[in-house]
Short mmCIF file of C-alpha atoms in Angstrom, two decimals:
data_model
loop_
_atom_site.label_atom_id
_atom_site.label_comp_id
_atom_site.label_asym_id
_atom_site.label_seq_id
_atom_site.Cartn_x
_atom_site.Cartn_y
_atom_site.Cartn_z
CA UNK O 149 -4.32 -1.78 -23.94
CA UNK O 150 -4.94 0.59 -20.84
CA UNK O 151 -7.97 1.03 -19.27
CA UNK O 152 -10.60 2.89 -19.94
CA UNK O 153 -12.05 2.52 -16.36
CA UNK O 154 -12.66 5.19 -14.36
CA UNK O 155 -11.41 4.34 -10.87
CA UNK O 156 -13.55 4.35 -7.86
CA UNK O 157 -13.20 3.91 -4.07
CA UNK O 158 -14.05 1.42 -3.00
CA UNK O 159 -17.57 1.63 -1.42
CA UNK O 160 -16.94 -1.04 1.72
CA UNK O 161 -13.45 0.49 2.69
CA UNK O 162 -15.07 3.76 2.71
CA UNK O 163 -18.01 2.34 4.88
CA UNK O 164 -15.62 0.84 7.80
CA UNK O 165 -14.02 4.28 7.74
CA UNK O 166 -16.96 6.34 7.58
CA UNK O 167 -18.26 4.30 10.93
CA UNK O 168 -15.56 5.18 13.04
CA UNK O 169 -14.89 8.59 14.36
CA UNK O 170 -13.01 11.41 12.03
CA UNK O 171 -9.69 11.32 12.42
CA UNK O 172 -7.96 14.41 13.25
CA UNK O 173 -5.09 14.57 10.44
CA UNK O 174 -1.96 17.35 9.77
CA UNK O 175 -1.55 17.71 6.19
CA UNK O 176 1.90 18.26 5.53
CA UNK O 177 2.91 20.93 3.28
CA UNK O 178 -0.86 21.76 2.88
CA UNK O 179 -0.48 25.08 0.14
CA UNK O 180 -1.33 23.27 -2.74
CA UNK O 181 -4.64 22.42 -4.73
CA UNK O 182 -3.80 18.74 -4.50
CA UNK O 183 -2.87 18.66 -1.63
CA UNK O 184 -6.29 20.99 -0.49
CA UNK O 185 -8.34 17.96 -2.97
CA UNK O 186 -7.29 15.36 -1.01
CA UNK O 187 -7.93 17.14 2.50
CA UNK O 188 -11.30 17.77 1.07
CA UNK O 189 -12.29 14.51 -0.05
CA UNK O 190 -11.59 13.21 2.88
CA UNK O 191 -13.24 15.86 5.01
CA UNK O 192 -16.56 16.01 3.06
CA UNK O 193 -16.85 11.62 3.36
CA UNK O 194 -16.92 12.53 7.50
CA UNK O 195 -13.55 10.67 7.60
CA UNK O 196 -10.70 13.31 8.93
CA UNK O 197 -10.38 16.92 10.03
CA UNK O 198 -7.73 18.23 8.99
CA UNK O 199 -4.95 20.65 10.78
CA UNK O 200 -3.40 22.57 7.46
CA UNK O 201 0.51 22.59 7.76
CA UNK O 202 2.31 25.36 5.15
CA UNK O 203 2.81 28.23 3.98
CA UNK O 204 -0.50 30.61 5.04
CA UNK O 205 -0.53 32.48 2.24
CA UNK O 206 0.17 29.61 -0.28
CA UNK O 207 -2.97 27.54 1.39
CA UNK O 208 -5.08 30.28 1.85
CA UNK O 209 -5.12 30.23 -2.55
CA UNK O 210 -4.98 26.97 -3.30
CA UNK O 211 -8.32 26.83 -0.65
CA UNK O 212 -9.84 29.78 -3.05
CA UNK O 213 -8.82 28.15 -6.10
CA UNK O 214 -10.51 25.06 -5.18
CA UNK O 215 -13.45 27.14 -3.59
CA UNK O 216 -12.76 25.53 -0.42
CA UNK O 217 -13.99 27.32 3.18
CA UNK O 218 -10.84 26.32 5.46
CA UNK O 219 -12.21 29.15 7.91
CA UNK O 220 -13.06 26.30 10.71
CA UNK O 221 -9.33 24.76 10.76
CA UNK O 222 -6.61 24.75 12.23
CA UNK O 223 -3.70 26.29 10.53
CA UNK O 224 0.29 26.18 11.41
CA UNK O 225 2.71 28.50 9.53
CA UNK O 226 5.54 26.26 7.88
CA UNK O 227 8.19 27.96 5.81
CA UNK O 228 9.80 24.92 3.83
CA UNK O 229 9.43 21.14 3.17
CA UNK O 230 11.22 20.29 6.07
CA UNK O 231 9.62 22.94 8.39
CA UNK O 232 6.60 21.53 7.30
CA UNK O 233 6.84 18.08 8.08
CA UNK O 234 8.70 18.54 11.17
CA UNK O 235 5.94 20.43 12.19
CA UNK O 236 3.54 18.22 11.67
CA UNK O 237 5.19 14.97 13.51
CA UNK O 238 4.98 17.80 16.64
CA UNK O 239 1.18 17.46 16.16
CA UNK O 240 1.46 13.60 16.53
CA UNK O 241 3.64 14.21 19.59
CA UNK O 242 1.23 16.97 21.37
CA UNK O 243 -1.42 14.46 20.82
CA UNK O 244 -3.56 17.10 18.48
CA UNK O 245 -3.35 14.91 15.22
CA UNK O 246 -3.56 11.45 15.46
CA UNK O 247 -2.75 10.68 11.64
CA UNK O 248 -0.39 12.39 8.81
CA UNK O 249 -1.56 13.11 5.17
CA UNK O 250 1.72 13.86 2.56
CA UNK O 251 0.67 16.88 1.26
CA UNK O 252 3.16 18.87 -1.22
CA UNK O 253 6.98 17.82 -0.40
CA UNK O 254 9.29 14.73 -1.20
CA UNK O 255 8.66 11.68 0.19
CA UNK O 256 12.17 11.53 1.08
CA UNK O 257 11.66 14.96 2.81
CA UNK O 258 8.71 13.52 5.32
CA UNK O 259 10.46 9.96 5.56
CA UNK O 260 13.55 11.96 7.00
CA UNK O 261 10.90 13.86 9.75
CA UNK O 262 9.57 10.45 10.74
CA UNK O 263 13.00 9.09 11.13
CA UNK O 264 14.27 11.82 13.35
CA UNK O 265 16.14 10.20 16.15
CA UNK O 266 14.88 12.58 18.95
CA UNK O 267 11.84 14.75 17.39
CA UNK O 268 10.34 11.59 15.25
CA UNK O 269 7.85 8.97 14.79
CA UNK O 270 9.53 5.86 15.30
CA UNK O 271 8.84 2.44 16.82
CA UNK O 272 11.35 0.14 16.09
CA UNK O 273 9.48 -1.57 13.13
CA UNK O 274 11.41 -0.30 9.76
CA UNK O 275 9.12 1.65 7.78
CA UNK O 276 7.50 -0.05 5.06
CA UNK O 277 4.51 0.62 2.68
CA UNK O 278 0.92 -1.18 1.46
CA UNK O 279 -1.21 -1.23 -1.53
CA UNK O 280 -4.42 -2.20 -0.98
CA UNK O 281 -5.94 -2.79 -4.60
CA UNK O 282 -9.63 -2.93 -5.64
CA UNK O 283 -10.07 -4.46 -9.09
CA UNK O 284 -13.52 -3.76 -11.07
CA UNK O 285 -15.49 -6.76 -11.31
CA UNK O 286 -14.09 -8.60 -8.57
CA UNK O 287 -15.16 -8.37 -4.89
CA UNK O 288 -11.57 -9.50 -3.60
CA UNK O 289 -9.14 -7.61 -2.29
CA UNK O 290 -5.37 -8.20 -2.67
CA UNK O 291 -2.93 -5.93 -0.57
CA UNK O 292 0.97 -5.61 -2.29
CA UNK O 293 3.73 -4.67 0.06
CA UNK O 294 6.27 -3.57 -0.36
CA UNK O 295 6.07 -1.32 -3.22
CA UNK O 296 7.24 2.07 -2.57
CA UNK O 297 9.79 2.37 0.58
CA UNK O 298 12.29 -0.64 0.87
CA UNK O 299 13.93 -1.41 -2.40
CA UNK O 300 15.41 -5.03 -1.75
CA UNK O 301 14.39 -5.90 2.18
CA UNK O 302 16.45 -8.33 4.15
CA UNK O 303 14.83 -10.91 6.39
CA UNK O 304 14.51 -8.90 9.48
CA UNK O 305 13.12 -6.02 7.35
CA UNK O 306 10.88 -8.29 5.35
CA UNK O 307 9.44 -9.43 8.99
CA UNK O 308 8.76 -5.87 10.18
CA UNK O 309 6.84 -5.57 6.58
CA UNK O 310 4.79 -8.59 7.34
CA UNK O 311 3.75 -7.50 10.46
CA UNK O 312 2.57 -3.89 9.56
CA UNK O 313 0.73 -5.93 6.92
CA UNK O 314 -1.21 -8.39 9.21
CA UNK O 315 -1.98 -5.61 11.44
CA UNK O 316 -3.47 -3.49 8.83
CA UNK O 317 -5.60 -6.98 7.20
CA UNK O 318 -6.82 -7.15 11.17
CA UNK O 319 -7.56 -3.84 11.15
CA UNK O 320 -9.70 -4.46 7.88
CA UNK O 321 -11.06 -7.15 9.53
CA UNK O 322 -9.72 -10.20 8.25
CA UNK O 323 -7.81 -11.88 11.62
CA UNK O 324 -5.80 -14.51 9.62
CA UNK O 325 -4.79 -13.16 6.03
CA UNK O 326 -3.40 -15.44 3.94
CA UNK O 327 0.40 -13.82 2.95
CA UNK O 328 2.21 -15.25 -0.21
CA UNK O 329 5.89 -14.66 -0.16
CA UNK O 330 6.59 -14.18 -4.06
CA UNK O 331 9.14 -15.21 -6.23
CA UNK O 332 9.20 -17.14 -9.75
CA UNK O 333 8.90 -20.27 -8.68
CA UNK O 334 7.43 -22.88 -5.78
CA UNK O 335 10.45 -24.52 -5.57
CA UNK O 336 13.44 -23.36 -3.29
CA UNK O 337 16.80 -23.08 -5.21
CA UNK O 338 19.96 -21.26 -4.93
CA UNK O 339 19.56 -19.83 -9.01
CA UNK O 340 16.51 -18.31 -7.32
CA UNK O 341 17.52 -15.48 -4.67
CA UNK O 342 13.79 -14.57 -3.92
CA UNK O 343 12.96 -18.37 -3.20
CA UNK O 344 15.60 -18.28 -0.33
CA UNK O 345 14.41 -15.24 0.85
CA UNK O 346 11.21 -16.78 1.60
CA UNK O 347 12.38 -19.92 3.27
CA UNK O 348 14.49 -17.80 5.53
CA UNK O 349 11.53 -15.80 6.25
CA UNK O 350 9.31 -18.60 7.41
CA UNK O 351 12.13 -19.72 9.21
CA UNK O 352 12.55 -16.79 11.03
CA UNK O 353 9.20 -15.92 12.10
CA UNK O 354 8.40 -16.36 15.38
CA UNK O 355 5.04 -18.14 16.95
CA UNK O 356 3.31 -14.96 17.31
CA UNK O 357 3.88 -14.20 13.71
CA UNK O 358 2.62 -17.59 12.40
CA UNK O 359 -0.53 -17.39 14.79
CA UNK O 360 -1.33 -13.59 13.78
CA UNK O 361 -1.31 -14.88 9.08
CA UNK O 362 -0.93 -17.83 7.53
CA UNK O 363 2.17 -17.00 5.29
CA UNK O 364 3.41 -19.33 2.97
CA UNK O 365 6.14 -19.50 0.27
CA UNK O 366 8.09 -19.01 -2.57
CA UNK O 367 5.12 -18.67 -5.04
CA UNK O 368 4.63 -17.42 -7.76
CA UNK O 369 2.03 -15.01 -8.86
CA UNK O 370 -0.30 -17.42 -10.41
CA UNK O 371 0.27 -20.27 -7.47
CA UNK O 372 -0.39 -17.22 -5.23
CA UNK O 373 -3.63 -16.08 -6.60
CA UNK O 374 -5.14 -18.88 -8.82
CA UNK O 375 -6.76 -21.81 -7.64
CA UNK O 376 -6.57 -23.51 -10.46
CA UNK O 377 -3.43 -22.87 -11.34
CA UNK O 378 -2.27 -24.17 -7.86
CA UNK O 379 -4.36 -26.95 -8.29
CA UNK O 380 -2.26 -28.14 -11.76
CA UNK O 381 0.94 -27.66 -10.15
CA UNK O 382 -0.29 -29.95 -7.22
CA UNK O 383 -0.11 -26.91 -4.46
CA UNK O 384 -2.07 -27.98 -1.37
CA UNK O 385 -1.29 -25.19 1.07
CA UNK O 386 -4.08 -22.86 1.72
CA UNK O 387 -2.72 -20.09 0.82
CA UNK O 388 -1.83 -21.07 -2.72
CA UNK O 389 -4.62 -19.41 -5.22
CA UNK O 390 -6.31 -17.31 -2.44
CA UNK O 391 -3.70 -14.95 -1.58
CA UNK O 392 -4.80 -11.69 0.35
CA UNK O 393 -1.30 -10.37 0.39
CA UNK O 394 1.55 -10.58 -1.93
CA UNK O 395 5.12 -9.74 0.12
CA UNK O 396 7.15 -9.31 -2.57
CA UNK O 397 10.72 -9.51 -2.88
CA UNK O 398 11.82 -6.06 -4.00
CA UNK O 399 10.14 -3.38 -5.02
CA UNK O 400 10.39 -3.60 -8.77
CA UNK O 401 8.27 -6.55 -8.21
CA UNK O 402 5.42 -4.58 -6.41
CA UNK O 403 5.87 -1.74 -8.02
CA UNK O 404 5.10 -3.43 -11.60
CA UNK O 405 2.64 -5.26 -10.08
CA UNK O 406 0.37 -2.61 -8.43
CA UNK O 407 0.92 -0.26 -11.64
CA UNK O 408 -0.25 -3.21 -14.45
CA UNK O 409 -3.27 -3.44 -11.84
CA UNK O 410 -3.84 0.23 -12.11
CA UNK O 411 -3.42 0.43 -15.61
CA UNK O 412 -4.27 -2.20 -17.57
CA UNK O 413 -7.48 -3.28 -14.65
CA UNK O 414 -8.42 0.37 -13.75
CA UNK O 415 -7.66 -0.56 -9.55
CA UNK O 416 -8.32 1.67 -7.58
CA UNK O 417 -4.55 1.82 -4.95
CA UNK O 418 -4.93 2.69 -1.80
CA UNK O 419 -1.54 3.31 0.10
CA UNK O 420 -0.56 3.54 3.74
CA UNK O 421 2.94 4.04 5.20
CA UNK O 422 3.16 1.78 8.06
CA UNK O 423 5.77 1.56 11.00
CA UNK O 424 5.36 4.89 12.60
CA UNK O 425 3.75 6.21 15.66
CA UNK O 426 0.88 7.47 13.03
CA UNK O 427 -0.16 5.94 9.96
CA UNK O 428 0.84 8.17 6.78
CA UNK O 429 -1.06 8.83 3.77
CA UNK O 430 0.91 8.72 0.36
CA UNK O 431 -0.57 9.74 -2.34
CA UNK O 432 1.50 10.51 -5.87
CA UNK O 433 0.33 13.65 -8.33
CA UNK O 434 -0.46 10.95 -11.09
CA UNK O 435 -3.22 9.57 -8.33
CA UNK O 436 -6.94 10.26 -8.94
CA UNK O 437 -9.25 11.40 -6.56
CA UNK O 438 -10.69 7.93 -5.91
CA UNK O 439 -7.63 6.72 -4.99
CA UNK O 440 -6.42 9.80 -2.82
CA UNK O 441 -10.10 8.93 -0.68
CA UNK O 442 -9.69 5.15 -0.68
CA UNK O 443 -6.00 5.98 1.08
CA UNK O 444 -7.70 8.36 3.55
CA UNK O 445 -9.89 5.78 4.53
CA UNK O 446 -7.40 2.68 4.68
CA UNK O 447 -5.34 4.79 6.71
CA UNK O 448 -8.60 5.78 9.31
CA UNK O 449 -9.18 2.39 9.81
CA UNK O 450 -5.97 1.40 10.21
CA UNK O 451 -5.44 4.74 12.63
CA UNK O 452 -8.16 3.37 14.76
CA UNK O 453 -6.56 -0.06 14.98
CA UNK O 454 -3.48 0.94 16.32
CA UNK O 455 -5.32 3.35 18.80
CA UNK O 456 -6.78 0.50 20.25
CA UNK O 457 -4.38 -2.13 19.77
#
C-alpha cells in the first residue's frame, strides 16, 4: 500500500524562493553529511548561504565525503549540541544570519536555544510548527499545523498557531486562506472535546484575526476538504471542501495526517518552525532530499515575509 512515488519539490514553491534574494542561513550543528546535503541543496537552487555551525573538524569531512567545496563560508567552532545552537541564535542576534537550518542535534536541544529567556529568539507567539504538503497529481496545496511542536494546544496557543499559519499562507501569497479547525464531527458537543475547542477558538479570535483567514469549524476531514462531501451534509460555509489549512487539534491528529500523505500519496512535506525571531528549518533523517529543499524554500519565503512585514 505505500507509495512508490518518488517525491519532488515542488517546482512553484521553489520558484517564489528562487526570486527573492538568498537567504543568509546558520546551520546548526553543521558536521554531518545530512546536515552538509541539505545546506547544499539549498545553496546550489540560489536560495541560502549558509554560515556552518560545529565542530571544524567534523564538517570539514562530512564536506569531503559529500565532495562539497565549503572553502567560501563562513565557519564557527561549536563544541556540543547546545554550543551549537546557542551559537547560532547569536548569528540571528548580530544580524549575520537572518534564518536557522536544524542541522545534527535534538529538536529539543535547539527548541531550548530559541527559548532562552535572555540569549533567545522569542516573540511572544508560542512556538508552533507547519506542513506544507504537495500531493502528485493535484495542483492544491494543503498546509497541516500543528504537527510536530505542541502536543494538545489550548485556545490561546491554538491562536498563536493560527496566526503563524496565516502569515506564512500570506507570505505564499494567498491573503485570505481558508483555515478548517478539525475534529470528527460538524456539530459542537460536549462527547466531542475537539468540537469545543473550535468554538472557543472562533470565539476568541479577535477582528484582526477574522479579517487576516477565513477560519471556520469543527469539521471534519472530509467536510474540510471535499466539496462534495460538504455539499451532502448540507455545509454552506466557504471553507467547507476547500480547505487550505487544517489546524488540528493535537498532534496525533497532524502527525497521522501529514505521514498517510507522505506515505501512502508520495507528498512531498515541507516544514517550518514558526514563532521565533527567524524562521527554522526542520527537517527529520527519514526526510528525502526533495523535501529537505521544499523546507528551505518555504522557510525563504516565509523569511522574506517577516523581513518586510
Amino acid at each position: 500500500m505505500l507509495s512508490q512515488l518518488t517525491p519532488v519539490c515542488p517546482q512553484p514553491l521553489l520558484n517564489q524562493a528562487q526570486a527573492l534574494p538568498a537567504m543568509v542561513t546558520a546551520v546548526v550543528n553543521a558536521g554531518s553529511e545530512l546536515a552538509l546535503e541539505s545546506a547544499k541543496l539549498a545553496f546550489e537552487a540560489g536560495i541560502i548561504v549558509p554560515i556552518l555551525v560545529g565542530n571544524i573538524a567534523a564538517i570539514q569531512k562530512a564536506a569531503q565525503a559529500i565532495d562539497w567545496n565549503i572553502d567560501q563560508f563562513e565557519l564557527i567552532a561549536s563544541e556540543s549540541e547546545e554550543d551549537s545552537a546557542a551559537n547560532a541564535v547569536q548569528c540571528v542576534h548580530q544580524g549575520t544570519a537572518k534564518l536557522l537550518m536544524k542541522g545534527n542535534l535534538h529538536t529539543d536541544v535547539l527548541i531550548r536555544a530559541l527559548l532562552n529567556k535572555e540569549h533567545g529568539l522569542r516573540t511572544g507567539e508560542r512556538l508552533s510548527h507547519l506542513f506544507h504538503m504537495s500531493v502528485p497529481g493535484s495542483d492544491r496545496v494543503l498546509c497541516i499545523t500543528d504537527a510536530v511542536v505542541n502536543v494538545s494546544p489550548d485556545t490561546k496557543t491554538q491562536l498563536s498557531i493560527l496566526r503563524g499559519a496565516t502569515d506564512v499562507m500570506h507570505a505564499l501569497g494567498n491573503l485570505k486562506p481558508k483555515v478548517a479547525l478539525l475534529s470528527a464531527t460538524e456539530v459542537v458537543t460536549q462527547a466531542m472535546p475537539s468540537s469545543i475547542a473550535a468554538k472557543e477558538l472562533l470565539a476568541a479570535m479577535s477582528d484582526q484575526d477574522h479579517q487576516a483567514a477565513d477560519v471556520f469549524g469543527p469539521l471534519a476531514f472530509d467536510g474540510a476538504m471535499s466539496p462534495e462531501a460538504a455539499k451532502i451534509k448540507g455545509i454552506t460555509h466557504p471553507v467547507a471542501g476547500y480547505a487550505d489549512v487544517l489546524l488540528v487539534p493535537n498532534i496525533e491528529t497532524g502527525n497521522a495526517i501529514f505521514k498517510q500523505l507522505v506515505y501512502f500519496n508520495g507528498a512531498t512535506a515541507a516544514g517550518v518552525l514558526m514563532g521565533a525571531k527567524v524562521p527554522v528549518m526542520l527537517t527529520s533523517r527519514a526526510d528525502p532530499p526533495a523535501a529537505r529543499l521544499a523546507s528551505a524554500a518555504l522557510a525563504v519565503v516565509y523569511a522574506h515575509y517577516l523581513g518586510e512585514k
